PDB file of C-alpha atoms in Angstrom:
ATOM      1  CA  UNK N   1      16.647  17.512   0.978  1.00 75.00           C
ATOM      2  CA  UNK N   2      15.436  16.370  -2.409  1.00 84.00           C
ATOM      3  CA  UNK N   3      15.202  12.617  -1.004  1.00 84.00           C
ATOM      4  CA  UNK N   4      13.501  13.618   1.959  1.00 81.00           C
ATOM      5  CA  UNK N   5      10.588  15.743   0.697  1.00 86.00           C
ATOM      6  CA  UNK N   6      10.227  12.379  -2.144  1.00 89.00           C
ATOM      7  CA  UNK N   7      10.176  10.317   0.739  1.00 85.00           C
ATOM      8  CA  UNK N   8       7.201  12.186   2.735  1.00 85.00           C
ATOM      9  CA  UNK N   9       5.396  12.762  -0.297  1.00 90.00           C
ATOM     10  CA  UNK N  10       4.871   8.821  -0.008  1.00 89.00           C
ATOM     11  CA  UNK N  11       4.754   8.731   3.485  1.00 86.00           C
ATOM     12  CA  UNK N  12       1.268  11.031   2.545  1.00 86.00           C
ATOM     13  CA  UNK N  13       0.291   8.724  -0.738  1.00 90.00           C
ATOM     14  CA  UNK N  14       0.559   5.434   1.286  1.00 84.00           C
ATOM     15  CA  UNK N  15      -0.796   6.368   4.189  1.00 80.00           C
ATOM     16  CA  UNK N  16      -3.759   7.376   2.818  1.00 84.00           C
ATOM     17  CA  UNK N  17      -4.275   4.319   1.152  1.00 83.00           C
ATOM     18  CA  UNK N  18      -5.831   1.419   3.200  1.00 76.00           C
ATOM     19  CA  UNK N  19      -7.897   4.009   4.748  1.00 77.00           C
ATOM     20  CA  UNK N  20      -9.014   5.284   1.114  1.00 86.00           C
ATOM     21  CA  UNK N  21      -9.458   1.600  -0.101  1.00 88.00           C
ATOM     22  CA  UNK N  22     -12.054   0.851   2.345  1.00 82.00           C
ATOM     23  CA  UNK N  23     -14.044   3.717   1.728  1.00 84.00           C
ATOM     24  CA  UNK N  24     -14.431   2.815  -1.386  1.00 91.00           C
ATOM     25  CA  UNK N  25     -14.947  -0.918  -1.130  1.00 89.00           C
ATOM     26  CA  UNK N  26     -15.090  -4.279  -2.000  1.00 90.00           C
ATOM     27  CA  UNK N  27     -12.954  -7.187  -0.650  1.00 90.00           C
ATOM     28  CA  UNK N  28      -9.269  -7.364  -0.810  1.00 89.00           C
ATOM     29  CA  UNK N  29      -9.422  -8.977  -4.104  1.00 92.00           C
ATOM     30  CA  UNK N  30     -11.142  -6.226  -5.905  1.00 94.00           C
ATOM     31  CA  UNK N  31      -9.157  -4.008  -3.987  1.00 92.00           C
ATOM     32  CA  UNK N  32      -5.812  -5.309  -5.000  1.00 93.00           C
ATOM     33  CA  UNK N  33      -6.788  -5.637  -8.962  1.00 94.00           C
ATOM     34  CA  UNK N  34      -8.092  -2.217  -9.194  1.00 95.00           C
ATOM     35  CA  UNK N  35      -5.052  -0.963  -7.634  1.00 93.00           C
ATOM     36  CA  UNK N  36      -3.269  -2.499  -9.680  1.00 95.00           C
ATOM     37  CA  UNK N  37      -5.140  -1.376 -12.936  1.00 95.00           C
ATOM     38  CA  UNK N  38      -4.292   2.345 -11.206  1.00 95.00           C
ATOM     39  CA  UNK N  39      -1.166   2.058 -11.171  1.00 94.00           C
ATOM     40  CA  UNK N  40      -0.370   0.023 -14.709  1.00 95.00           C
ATOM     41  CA  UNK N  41      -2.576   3.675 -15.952  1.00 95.00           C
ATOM     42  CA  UNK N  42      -0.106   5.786 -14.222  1.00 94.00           C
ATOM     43  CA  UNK N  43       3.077   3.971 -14.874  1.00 94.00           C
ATOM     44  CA  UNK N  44       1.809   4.003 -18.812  1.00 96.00           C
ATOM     45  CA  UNK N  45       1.680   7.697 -18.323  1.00 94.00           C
ATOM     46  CA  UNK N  46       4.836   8.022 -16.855  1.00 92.00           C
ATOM     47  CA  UNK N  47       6.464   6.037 -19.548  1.00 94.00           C
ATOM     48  CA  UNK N  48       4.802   8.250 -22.566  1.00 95.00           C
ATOM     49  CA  UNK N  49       6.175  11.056 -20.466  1.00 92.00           C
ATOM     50  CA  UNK N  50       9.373  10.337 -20.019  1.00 91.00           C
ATOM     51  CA  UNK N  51      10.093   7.598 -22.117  1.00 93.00           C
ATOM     52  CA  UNK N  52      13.155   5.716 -20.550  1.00 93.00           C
ATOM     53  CA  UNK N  53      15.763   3.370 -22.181  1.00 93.00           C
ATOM     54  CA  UNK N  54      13.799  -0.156 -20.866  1.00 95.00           C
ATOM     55  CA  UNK N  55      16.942  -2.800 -20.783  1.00 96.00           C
ATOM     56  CA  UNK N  56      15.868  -6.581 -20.589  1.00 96.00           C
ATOM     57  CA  UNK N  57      17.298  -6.205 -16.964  1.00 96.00           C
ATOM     58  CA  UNK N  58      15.099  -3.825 -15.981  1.00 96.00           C
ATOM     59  CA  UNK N  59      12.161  -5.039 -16.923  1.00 97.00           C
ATOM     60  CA  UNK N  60      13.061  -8.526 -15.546  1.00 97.00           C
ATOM     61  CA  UNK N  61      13.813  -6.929 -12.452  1.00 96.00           C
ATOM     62  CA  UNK N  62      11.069  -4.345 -12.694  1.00 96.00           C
ATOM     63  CA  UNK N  63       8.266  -6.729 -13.547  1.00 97.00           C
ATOM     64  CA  UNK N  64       9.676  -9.620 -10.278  1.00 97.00           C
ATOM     65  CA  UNK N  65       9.680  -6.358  -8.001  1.00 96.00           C
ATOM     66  CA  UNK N  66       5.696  -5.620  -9.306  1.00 96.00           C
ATOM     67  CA  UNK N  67       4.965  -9.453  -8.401  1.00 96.00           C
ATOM     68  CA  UNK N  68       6.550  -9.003  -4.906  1.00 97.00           C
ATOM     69  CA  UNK N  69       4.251  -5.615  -4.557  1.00 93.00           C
ATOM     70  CA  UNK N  70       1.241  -7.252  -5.403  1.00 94.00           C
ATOM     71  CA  UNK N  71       1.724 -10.248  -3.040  1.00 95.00           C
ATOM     72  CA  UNK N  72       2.168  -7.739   0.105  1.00 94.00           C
ATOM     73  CA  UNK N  73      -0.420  -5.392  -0.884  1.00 89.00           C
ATOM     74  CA  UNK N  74      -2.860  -8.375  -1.212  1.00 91.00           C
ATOM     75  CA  UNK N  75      -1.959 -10.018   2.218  1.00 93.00           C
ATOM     76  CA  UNK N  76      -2.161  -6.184   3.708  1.00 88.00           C
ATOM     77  CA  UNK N  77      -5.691  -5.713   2.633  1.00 86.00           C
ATOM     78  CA  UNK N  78      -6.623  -9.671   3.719  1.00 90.00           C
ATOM     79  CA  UNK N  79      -5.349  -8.736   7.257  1.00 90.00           C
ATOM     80  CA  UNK N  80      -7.806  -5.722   7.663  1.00 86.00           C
ATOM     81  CA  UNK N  81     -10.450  -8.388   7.947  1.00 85.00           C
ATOM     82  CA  UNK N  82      -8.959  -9.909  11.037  1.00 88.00           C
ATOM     83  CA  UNK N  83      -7.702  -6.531  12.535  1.00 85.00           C
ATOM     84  CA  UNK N  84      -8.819  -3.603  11.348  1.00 82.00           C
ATOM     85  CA  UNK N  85      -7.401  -0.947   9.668  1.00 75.00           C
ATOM     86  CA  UNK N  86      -6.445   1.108  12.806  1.00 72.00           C
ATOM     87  CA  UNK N  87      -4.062  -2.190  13.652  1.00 78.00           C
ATOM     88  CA  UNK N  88      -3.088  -2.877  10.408  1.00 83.00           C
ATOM     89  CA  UNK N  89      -1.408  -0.083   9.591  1.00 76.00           C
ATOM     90  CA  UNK N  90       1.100   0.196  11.890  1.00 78.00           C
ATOM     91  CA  UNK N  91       1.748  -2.953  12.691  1.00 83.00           C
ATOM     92  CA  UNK N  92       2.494  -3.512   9.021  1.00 85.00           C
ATOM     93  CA  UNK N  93       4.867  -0.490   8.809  1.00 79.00           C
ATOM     94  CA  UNK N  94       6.487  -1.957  12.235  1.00 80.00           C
ATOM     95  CA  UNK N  95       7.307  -5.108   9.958  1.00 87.00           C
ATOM     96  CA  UNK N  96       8.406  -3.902   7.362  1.00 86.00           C
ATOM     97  CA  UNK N  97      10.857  -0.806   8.562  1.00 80.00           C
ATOM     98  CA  UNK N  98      12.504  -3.644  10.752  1.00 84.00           C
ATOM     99  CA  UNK N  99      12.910  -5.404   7.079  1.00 88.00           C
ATOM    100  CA  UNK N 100      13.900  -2.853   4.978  1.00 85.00           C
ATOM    101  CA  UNK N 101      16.100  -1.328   7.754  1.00 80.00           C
ATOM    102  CA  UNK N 102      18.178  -5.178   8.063  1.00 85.00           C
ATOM    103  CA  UNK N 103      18.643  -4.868   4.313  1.00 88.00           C
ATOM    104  CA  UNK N 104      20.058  -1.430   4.386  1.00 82.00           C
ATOM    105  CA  UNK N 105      22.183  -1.784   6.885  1.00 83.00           C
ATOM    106  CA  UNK N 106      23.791  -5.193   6.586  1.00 85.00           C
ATOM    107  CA  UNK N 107      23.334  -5.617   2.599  1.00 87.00           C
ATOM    108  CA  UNK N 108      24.107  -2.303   1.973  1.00 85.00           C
ATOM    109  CA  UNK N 109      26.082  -0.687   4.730  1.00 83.00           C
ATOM    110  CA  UNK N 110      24.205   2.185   4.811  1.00 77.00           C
ATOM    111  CA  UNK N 111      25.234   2.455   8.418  1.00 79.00           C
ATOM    112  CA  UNK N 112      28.817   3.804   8.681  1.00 80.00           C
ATOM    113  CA  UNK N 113      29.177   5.473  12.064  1.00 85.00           C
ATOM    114  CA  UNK N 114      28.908   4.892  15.503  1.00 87.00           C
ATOM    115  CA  UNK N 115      26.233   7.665  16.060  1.00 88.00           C
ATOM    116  CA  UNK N 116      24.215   5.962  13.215  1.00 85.00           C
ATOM    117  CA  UNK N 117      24.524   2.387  14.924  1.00 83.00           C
ATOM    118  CA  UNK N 118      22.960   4.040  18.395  1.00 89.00           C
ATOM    119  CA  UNK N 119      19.989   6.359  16.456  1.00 89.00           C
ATOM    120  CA  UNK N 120      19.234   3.092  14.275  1.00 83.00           C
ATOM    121  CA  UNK N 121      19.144   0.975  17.029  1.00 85.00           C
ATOM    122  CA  UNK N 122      17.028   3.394  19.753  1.00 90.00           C
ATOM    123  CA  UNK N 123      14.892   4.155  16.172  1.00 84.00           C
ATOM    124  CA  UNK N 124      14.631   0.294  15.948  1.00 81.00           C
ATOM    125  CA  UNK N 125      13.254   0.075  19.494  1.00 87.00           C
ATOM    126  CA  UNK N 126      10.427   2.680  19.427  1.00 87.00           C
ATOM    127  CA  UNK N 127       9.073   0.890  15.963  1.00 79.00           C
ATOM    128  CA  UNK N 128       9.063  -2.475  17.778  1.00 79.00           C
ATOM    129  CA  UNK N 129       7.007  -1.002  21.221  1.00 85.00           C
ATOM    130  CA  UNK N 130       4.821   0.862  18.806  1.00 80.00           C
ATOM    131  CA  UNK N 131       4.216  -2.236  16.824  1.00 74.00           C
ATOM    132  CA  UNK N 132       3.577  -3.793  20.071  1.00 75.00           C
ATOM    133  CA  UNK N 133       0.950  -1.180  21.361  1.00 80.00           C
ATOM    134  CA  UNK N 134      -1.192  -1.258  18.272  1.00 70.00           C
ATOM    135  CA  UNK N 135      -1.412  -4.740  18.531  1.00 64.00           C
ATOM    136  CA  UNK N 136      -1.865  -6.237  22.129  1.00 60.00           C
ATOM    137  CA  UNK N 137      -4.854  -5.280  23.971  1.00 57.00           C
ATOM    138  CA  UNK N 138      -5.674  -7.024  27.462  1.00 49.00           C
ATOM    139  CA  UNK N 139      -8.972  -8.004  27.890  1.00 48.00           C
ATOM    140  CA  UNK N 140      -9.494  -9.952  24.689  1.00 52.00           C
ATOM    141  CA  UNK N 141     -11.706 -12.394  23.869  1.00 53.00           C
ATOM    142  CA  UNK N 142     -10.606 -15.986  22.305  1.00 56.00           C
ATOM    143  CA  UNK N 143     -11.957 -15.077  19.222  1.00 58.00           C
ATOM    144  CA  UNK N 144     -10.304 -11.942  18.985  1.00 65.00           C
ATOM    145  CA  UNK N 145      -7.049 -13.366  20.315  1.00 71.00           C
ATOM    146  CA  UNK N 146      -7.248 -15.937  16.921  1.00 76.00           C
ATOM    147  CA  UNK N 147      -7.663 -12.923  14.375  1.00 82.00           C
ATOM    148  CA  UNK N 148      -4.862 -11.204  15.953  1.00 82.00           C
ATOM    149  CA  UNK N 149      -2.553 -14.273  14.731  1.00 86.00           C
ATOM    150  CA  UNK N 150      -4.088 -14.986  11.686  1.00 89.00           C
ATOM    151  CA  UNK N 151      -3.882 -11.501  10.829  1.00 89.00           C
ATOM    152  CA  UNK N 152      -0.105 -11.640  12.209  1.00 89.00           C
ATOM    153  CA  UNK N 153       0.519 -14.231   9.737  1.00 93.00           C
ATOM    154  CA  UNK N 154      -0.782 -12.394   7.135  1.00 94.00           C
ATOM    155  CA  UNK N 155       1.261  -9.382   7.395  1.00 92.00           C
ATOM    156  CA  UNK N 156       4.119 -11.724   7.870  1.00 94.00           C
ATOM    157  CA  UNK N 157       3.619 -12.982   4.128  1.00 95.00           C
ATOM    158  CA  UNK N 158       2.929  -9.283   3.269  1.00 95.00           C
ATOM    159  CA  UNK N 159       5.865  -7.967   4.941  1.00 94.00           C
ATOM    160  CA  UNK N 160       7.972 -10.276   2.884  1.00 95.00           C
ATOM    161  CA  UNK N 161       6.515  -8.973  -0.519  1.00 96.00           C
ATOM    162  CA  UNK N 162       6.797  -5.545   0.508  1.00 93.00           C
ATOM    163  CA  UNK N 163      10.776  -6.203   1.134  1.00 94.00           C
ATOM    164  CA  UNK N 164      11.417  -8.063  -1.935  1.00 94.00           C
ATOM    165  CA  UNK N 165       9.496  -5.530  -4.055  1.00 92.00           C
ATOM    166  CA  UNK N 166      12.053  -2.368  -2.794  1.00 89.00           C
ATOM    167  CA  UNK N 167      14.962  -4.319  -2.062  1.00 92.00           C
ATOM    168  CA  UNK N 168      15.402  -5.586  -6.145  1.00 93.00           C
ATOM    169  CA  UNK N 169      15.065  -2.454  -6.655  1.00 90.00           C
ATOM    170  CA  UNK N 170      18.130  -1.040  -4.637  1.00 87.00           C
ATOM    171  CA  UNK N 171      19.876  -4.589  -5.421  1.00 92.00           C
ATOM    172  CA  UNK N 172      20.247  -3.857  -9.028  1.00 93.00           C
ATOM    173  CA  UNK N 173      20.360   0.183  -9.170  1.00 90.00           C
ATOM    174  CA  UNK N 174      17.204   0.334 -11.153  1.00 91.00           C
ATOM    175  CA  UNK N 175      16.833   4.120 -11.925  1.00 89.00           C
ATOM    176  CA  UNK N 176      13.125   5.118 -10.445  1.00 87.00           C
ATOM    177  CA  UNK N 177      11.434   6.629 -13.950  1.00 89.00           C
ATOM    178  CA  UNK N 178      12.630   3.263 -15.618  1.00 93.00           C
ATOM    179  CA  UNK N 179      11.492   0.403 -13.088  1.00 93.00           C
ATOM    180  CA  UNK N 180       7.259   2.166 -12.994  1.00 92.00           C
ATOM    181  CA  UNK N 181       6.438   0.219 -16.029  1.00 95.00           C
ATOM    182  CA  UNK N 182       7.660  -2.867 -15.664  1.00 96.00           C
ATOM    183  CA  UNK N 183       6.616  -2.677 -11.830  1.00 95.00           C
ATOM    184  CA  UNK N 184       3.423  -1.682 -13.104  1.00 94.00           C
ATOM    185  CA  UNK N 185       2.841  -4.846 -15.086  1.00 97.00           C
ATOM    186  CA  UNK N 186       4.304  -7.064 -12.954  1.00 97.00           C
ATOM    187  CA  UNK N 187       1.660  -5.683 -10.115  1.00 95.00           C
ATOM    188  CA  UNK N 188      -1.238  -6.495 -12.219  1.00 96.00           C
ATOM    189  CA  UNK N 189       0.280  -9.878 -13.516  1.00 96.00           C
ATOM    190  CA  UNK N 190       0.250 -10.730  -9.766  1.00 96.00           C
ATOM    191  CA  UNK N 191      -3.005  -9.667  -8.578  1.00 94.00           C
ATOM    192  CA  UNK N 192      -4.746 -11.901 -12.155  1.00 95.00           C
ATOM    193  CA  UNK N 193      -2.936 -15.039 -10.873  1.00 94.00           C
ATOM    194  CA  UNK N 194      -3.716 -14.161  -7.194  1.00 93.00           C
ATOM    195  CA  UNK N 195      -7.324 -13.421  -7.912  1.00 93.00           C
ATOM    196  CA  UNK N 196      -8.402 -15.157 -11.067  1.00 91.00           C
ATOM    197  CA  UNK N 197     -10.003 -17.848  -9.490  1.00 89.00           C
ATOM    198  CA  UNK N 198     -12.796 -15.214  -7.679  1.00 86.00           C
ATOM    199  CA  UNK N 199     -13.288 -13.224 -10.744  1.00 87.00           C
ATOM    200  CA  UNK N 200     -13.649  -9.922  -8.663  1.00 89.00           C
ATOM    201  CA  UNK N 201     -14.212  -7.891 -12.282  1.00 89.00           C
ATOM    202  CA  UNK N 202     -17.059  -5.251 -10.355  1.00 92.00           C
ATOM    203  CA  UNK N 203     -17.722  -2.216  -9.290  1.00 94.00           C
ATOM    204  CA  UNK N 204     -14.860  -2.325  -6.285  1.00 95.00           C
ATOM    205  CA  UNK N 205     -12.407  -3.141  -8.816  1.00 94.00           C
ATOM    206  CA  UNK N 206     -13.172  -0.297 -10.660  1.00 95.00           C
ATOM    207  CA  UNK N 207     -13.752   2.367  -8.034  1.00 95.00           C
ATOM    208  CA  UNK N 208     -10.026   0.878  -6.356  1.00 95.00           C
ATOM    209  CA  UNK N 209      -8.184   2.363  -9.820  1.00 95.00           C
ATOM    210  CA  UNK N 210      -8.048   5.448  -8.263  1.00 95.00           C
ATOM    211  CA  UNK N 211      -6.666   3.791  -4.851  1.00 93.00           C
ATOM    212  CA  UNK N 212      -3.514   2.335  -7.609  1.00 94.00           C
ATOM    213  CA  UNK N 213      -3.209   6.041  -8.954  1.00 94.00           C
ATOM    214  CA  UNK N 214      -2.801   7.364  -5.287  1.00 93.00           C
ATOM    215  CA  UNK N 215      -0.357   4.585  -4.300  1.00 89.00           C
ATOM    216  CA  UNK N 216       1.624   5.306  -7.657  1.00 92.00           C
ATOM    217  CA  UNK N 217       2.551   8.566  -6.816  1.00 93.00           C
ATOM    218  CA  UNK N 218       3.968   7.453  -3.396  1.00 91.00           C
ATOM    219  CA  UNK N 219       5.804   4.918  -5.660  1.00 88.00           C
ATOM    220  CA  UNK N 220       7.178   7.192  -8.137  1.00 90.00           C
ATOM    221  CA  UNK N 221       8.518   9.222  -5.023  1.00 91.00           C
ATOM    222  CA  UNK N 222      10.134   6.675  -3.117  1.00 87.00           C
ATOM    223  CA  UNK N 223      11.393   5.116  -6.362  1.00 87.00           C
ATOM    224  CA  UNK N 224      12.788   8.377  -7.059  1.00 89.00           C
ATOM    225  CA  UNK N 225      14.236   8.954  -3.339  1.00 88.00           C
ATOM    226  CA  UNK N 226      15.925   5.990  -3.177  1.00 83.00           C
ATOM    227  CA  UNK N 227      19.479   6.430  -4.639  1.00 84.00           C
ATOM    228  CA  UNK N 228      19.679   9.702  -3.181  1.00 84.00           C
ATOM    229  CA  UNK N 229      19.586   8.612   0.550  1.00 79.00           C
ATOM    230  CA  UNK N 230      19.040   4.901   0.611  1.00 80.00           C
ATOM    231  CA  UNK N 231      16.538   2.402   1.457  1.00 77.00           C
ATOM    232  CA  UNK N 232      16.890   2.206   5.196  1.00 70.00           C
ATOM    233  CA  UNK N 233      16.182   6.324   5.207  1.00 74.00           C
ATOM    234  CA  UNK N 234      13.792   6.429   2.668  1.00 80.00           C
ATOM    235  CA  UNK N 235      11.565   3.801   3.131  1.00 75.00           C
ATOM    236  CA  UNK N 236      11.599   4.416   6.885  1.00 74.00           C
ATOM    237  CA  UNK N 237      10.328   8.128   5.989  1.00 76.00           C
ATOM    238  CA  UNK N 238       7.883   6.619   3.537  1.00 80.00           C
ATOM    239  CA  UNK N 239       6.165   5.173   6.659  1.00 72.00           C
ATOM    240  CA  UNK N 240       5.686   7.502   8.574  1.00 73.00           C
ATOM    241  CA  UNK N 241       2.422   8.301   6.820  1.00 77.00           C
ATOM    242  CA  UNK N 242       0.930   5.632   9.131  1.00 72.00           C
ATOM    243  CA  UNK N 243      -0.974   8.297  11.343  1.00 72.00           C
ATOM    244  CA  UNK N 244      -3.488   9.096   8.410  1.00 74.00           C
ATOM    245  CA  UNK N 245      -4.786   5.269   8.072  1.00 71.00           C
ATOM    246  CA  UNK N 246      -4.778   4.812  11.388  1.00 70.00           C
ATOM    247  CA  UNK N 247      -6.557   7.771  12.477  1.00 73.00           C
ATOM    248  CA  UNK N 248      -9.000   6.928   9.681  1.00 72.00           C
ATOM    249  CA  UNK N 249      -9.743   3.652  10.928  1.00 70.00           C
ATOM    250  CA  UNK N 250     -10.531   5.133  14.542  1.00 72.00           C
ATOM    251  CA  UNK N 251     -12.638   8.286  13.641  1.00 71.00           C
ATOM    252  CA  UNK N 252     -13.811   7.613  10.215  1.00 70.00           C
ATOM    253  CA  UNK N 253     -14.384   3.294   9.513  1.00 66.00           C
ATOM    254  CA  UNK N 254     -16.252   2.631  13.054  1.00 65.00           C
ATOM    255  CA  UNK N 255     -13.117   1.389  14.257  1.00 63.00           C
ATOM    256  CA  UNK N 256     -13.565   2.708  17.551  1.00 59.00           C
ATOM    257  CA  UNK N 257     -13.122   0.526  20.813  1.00 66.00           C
ATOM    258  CA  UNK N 258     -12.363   2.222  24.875  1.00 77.00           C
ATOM    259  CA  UNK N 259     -10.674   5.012  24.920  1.00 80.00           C
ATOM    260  CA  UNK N 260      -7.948   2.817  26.655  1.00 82.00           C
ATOM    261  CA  UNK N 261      -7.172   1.285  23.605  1.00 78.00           C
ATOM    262  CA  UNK N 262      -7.622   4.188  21.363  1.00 81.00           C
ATOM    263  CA  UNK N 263      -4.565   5.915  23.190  1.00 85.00           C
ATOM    264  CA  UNK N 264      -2.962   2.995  22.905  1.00 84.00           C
ATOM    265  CA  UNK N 265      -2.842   2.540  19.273  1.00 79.00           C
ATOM    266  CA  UNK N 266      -1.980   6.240  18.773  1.00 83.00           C
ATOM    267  CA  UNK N 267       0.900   6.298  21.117  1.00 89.00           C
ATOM    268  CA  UNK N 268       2.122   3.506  19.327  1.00 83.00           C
ATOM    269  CA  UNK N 269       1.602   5.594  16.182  1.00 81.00           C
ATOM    270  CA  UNK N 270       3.791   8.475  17.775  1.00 86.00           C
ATOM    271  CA  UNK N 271       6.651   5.703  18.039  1.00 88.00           C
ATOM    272  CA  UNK N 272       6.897   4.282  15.014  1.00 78.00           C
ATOM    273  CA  UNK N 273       6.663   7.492  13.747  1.00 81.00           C
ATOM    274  CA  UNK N 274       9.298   8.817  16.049  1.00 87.00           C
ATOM    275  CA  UNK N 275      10.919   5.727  14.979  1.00 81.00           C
ATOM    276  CA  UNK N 276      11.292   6.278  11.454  1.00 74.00           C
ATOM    277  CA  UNK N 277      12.030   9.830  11.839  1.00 77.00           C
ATOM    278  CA  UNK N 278      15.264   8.621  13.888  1.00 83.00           C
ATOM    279  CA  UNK N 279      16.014   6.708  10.971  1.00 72.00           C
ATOM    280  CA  UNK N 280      15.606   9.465   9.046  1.00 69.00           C
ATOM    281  CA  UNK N 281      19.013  11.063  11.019  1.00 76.00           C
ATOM    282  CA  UNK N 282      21.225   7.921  10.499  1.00 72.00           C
ATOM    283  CA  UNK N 283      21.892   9.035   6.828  1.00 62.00           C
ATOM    284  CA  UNK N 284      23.646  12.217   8.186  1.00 58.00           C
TER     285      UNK N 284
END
């Protein structure tokens, strides 16, 4: 029960998140360095708080999984300029429960029984249709039709950070309280390289600190959650927080298109939610 309620509390953080980022602005450079300034605060905190035993492995492991972090949360806020945050979202959870769910099944068997197999794979089915209905509209223009790839291919390279950053984690057994540090300064290593060039040192970047503080807390919890019932369960749970940025991006960012495709983007919502909940029962 423990796991679960860790889980949804970052299913809440997270999927507050790209919605809470664009309120407060800039582009997804400034966005992803103060973010990551957020979260290097809060995993400083952390560390005075409870001040773990820091091995070299974990910070070698903790400071590669921060790198992977920063390279999907980058790419996640680059494809809100081709699709919106109402698509983005879920389309990005889609991708990367279908990751994180390969990994914790066939890396780390977290699959035993037949009952599991058949929720996992119905679970599996309603992500990929919800994924599907956020995405695909009929009707759209060329142009449109080209952002919806490029910003495919974007949350293709996101996707992949996102997996890397929680799999290393898992991988190696990293205890949660330990890895936020390192993590921490491997996210804002990532986002300098990835953004140096631009020099996005403004207002954005400062205003997105508190975006990094929010998503840190949703970190902390899955972190946490994860030895207790596993990455295909927890970060499926985690995700599930997709209904806030989405709905957000409708109602609140001037997302709105037909009412057509608003229904269509929330039923899609409902499945990958529905979808990750199903997840949720494999553990048992």
């Amino acid at each position: 029960m423990t796991g679960i309620l860790l889980a949804l509390l970052a299913a809440v953080t997270w999927g507050s998140i790209v919605f809470v980022s664009n309120k407060l602005g800039g582009d997804e450079d400034s966005q992803i360095l103060g973010t990551t300034a957020g979260a290097l605060i809060f995993a400083i905190v952390v560390y005075l708080y409870k001040q773990p035993d820091l091995s070299p492995l974990i910070w070698t492991v903790g400071v590669i999984s921060g790198l992977f972090w920063s390279v999907g949360q980058k790419n996640q806020f680059g494809a809100v300029r081709y699709l919106g945050v109402a698509k983005t979202a879920p389309m990005s959870t889609g991708l990367q429960l279908i990751g994180t769910t390969f990994f914790g099944v066939f890396i780390f068997k977290e699959w035993q029984t037949t009952a599991s197999i058949v929720i996992g794979l119905a679970a599996l089915v309603c992500i990929i249709a919800g994924a599907l209905l956020t995405s695909l509209n009929k009707g759209e223009g060329n142009g449109e039709g080209k952002s919806l790839k490029k910003g495919f291919l974007v949350l293709l390279l996101s996707t992949a950070g996102y997996i890397g950053y929680v799999v290393l984690i898992r991988w190696f057994n990293i205890d949660g309280w330990a890895a936020v540090l390192p993590q921490g300064i491997g996210m804002v290593v990532g986002a300098i390289l990835m953004t140096i060039r631009d020099k996005p040192y403004n207002k954005y970047a400062l205003r997105n600190t508190i975006t990094g503080i929010l998503w840190s807390t949703g970190n902390l919890g899955l972190l946490l959650a994860l030895p207790l019932i596993g990455v295909a369960t927890s970060f499926s749970l985690s995700q599930t927080g997709i209904v806030i940025s989405t709905i957000g991006g409708l109602f609140f960012l001037n997302e709105r298109k037909s009412k057509k495709q608003v229904w269509k983007v929330l039923l899609g919502c409902l499945l990958i939610i529905i979808g990750g909940v199903l997840l949720g029962f494999t553990k048992r």
